[in-house]
Amino acid sequence: MGLSPQDLLSDARPRTVPTFAEYIERVGDAISPGTRRAYDPYWRRVLAVWGDRRLDQPTALEIKQLAERTKNAALVRGNSRGGRSAAENMITALRCVYRHAVADGLITDAANPAARVMKPRRLASTRRALSDVQLGEVVAVASTTGNDPALDALLLRLHTETACRRGGALALRPVDLDRQQCLIQLREKGETVRWQPVSPTLMRYLREHADERGATEDRAPLLRYRNGTPLTRRRYDYLWTRLGKHLAWVATQQVSMHWIRHTTLTWVERNFGYAVAKAFAGHTGRGDAGTTATYVRADLHEVARPVAALTSEPHPLVGSA
């Protein structure tokens, strides 16, 4: 019959490789909302230049050129690093598309051009822990200025006590409060979920905030504006822009809420060790700690000890440890 064994094993029906315009939307429906939000600016740029091209048409060189153009077009801010992050994000966004294309059998792993493009080497972060004086200045200004100082003071206390990420705070719901054990459930990037100890005072503030601002449904957003509208990321931008107008060093160094995370985690590591700081941060990967990290994981009782020390308040889990 003129057939080889390979002919019988392969799919005789050739698959049509879709265009970027056709496929990116499908990939967007298959990833988390947070990931899509991060990739969308770069996918829009891809669609603008390659929307009508098939996935198997761009070469590795063309992807490198697109990343370089994205780097050169990046907005220049006070904390800019020459557009390196923009180039890295473009490559990462394209790798996501091609990873799904390989899984769908549209192209082979060997034909994946994005996998052959090196990301720019990351530079050391300029973020660092704030001093006690600097943190005191931030809290003082936030709690005495602006259109809702009570909200901003609560935000800063929440991030200082828990070292949570911005997404974790915005995703907080009334059902995530364990009042008896003084724990809050944080849902952060990578779809991670964990319980984090907080002080009795912060738990009380969160409950009062929810009651006063209409967060009555268990699974509705807890943090809200005075009118009851759920908080958005814009509040963080407004807060740190305002702080920069009152504190020159905040504007000069482009301080953000992530610096508060650095501050708390640095203090926890210095005083309670690496394993506790790792658990406090919600880090689940082994990273550079190797296999040993599997055997030195800290539990909730150990994570509660830094909270008790930081706030000078007893914690329910510390007494039962």
JSON list of C-alpha atoms in Angstrom, two decimals, residues 1 11 35 52 87 91 100 115 122 131 164 169 172 185 196 212 223 237 241 252 279 284 301 311:
[
{"chain": "A", "resi": 1, "resn": "MET", "atom": "CA", "xyz": [0.00, 0.00, 0.00]},
{"chain": "A", "resi": 11, "resn": "ASP", "atom": "CA", "xyz": [-1.93, 12.13, 12.27]},
{"chain": "A", "resi": 35, "resn": "THR", "atom": "CA", "xyz": [-1.55, 36.34, 34.91]},
{"chain": "A", "resi": 52, "resn": "ASP", "atom": "CA", "xyz": [-2.29, 38.31, 11.21]},
{"chain": "A", "resi": 87, "resn": "ALA", "atom": "CA", "xyz": [11.87, 43.08, 27.47]},
{"chain": "A", "resi": 91, "resn": "ILE", "atom": "CA", "xyz": [9.58, 37.20, 26.17]},
{"chain": "A", "resi": 100, "resn": "HIS", "atom": "CA", "xyz": [0.19, 26.30, 25.03]},
{"chain": "A", "resi": 115, "resn": "ALA", "atom": "CA", "xyz": [12.26, 29.11, 24.05]},
{"chain": "A", "resi": 122, "resn": "ARG", "atom": "CA", "xyz": [18.06, 40.62, 36.04]},
{"chain": "A", "resi": 131, "resn": "SER", "atom": "CA", "xyz": [14.43, 52.00, 59.03]},
{"chain": "A", "resi": 164, "resn": "CYS", "atom": "CA", "xyz": [1.30, 40.31, 52.30]},
{"chain": "A", "resi": 169, "resn": "ALA", "atom": "CA", "xyz": [-4.89, 42.38, 50.60]},
{"chain": "A", "resi": 172, "resn": "LEU", "atom": "CA", "xyz": [-9.34, 39.53, 51.44]},
{"chain": "A", "resi": 185, "resn": "GLN", "atom": "CA", "xyz": [-6.48, 33.67, 54.75]},
{"chain": "A", "resi": 196, "resn": "GLN", "atom": "CA", "xyz": [-1.37, 34.18, 58.21]},
{"chain": "A", "resi": 212, "resn": "GLU", "atom": "CA", "xyz": [-18.76, 50.02, 58.98]},
{"chain": "A", "resi": 223, "resn": "LEU", "atom": "CA", "xyz": [-11.42, 46.39, 52.07]},
{"chain": "A", "resi": 237, "resn": "ASP", "atom": "CA", "xyz": [-0.94, 54.42, 43.68]},
{"chain": "A", "resi": 241, "resn": "THR", "atom": "CA", "xyz": [1.99, 59.38, 45.39]},
{"chain": "A", "resi": 252, "resn": "THR", "atom": "CA", "xyz": [13.09, 59.98, 45.11]},
{"chain": "A", "resi": 279, "resn": "ALA", "atom": "CA", "xyz": [6.93, 30.74, 55.85]},
{"chain": "A", "resi": 284, "resn": "THR", "atom": "CA", "xyz": [6.67, 27.64, 48.79]},
{"chain": "A", "resi": 301, "resn": "HIS", "atom": "CA", "xyz": [2.75, 28.65, 65.68]},
{"chain": "A", "resi": 311, "resn": "THR", "atom": "CA", "xyz": [3.01, 44.14, 67.92]}
]
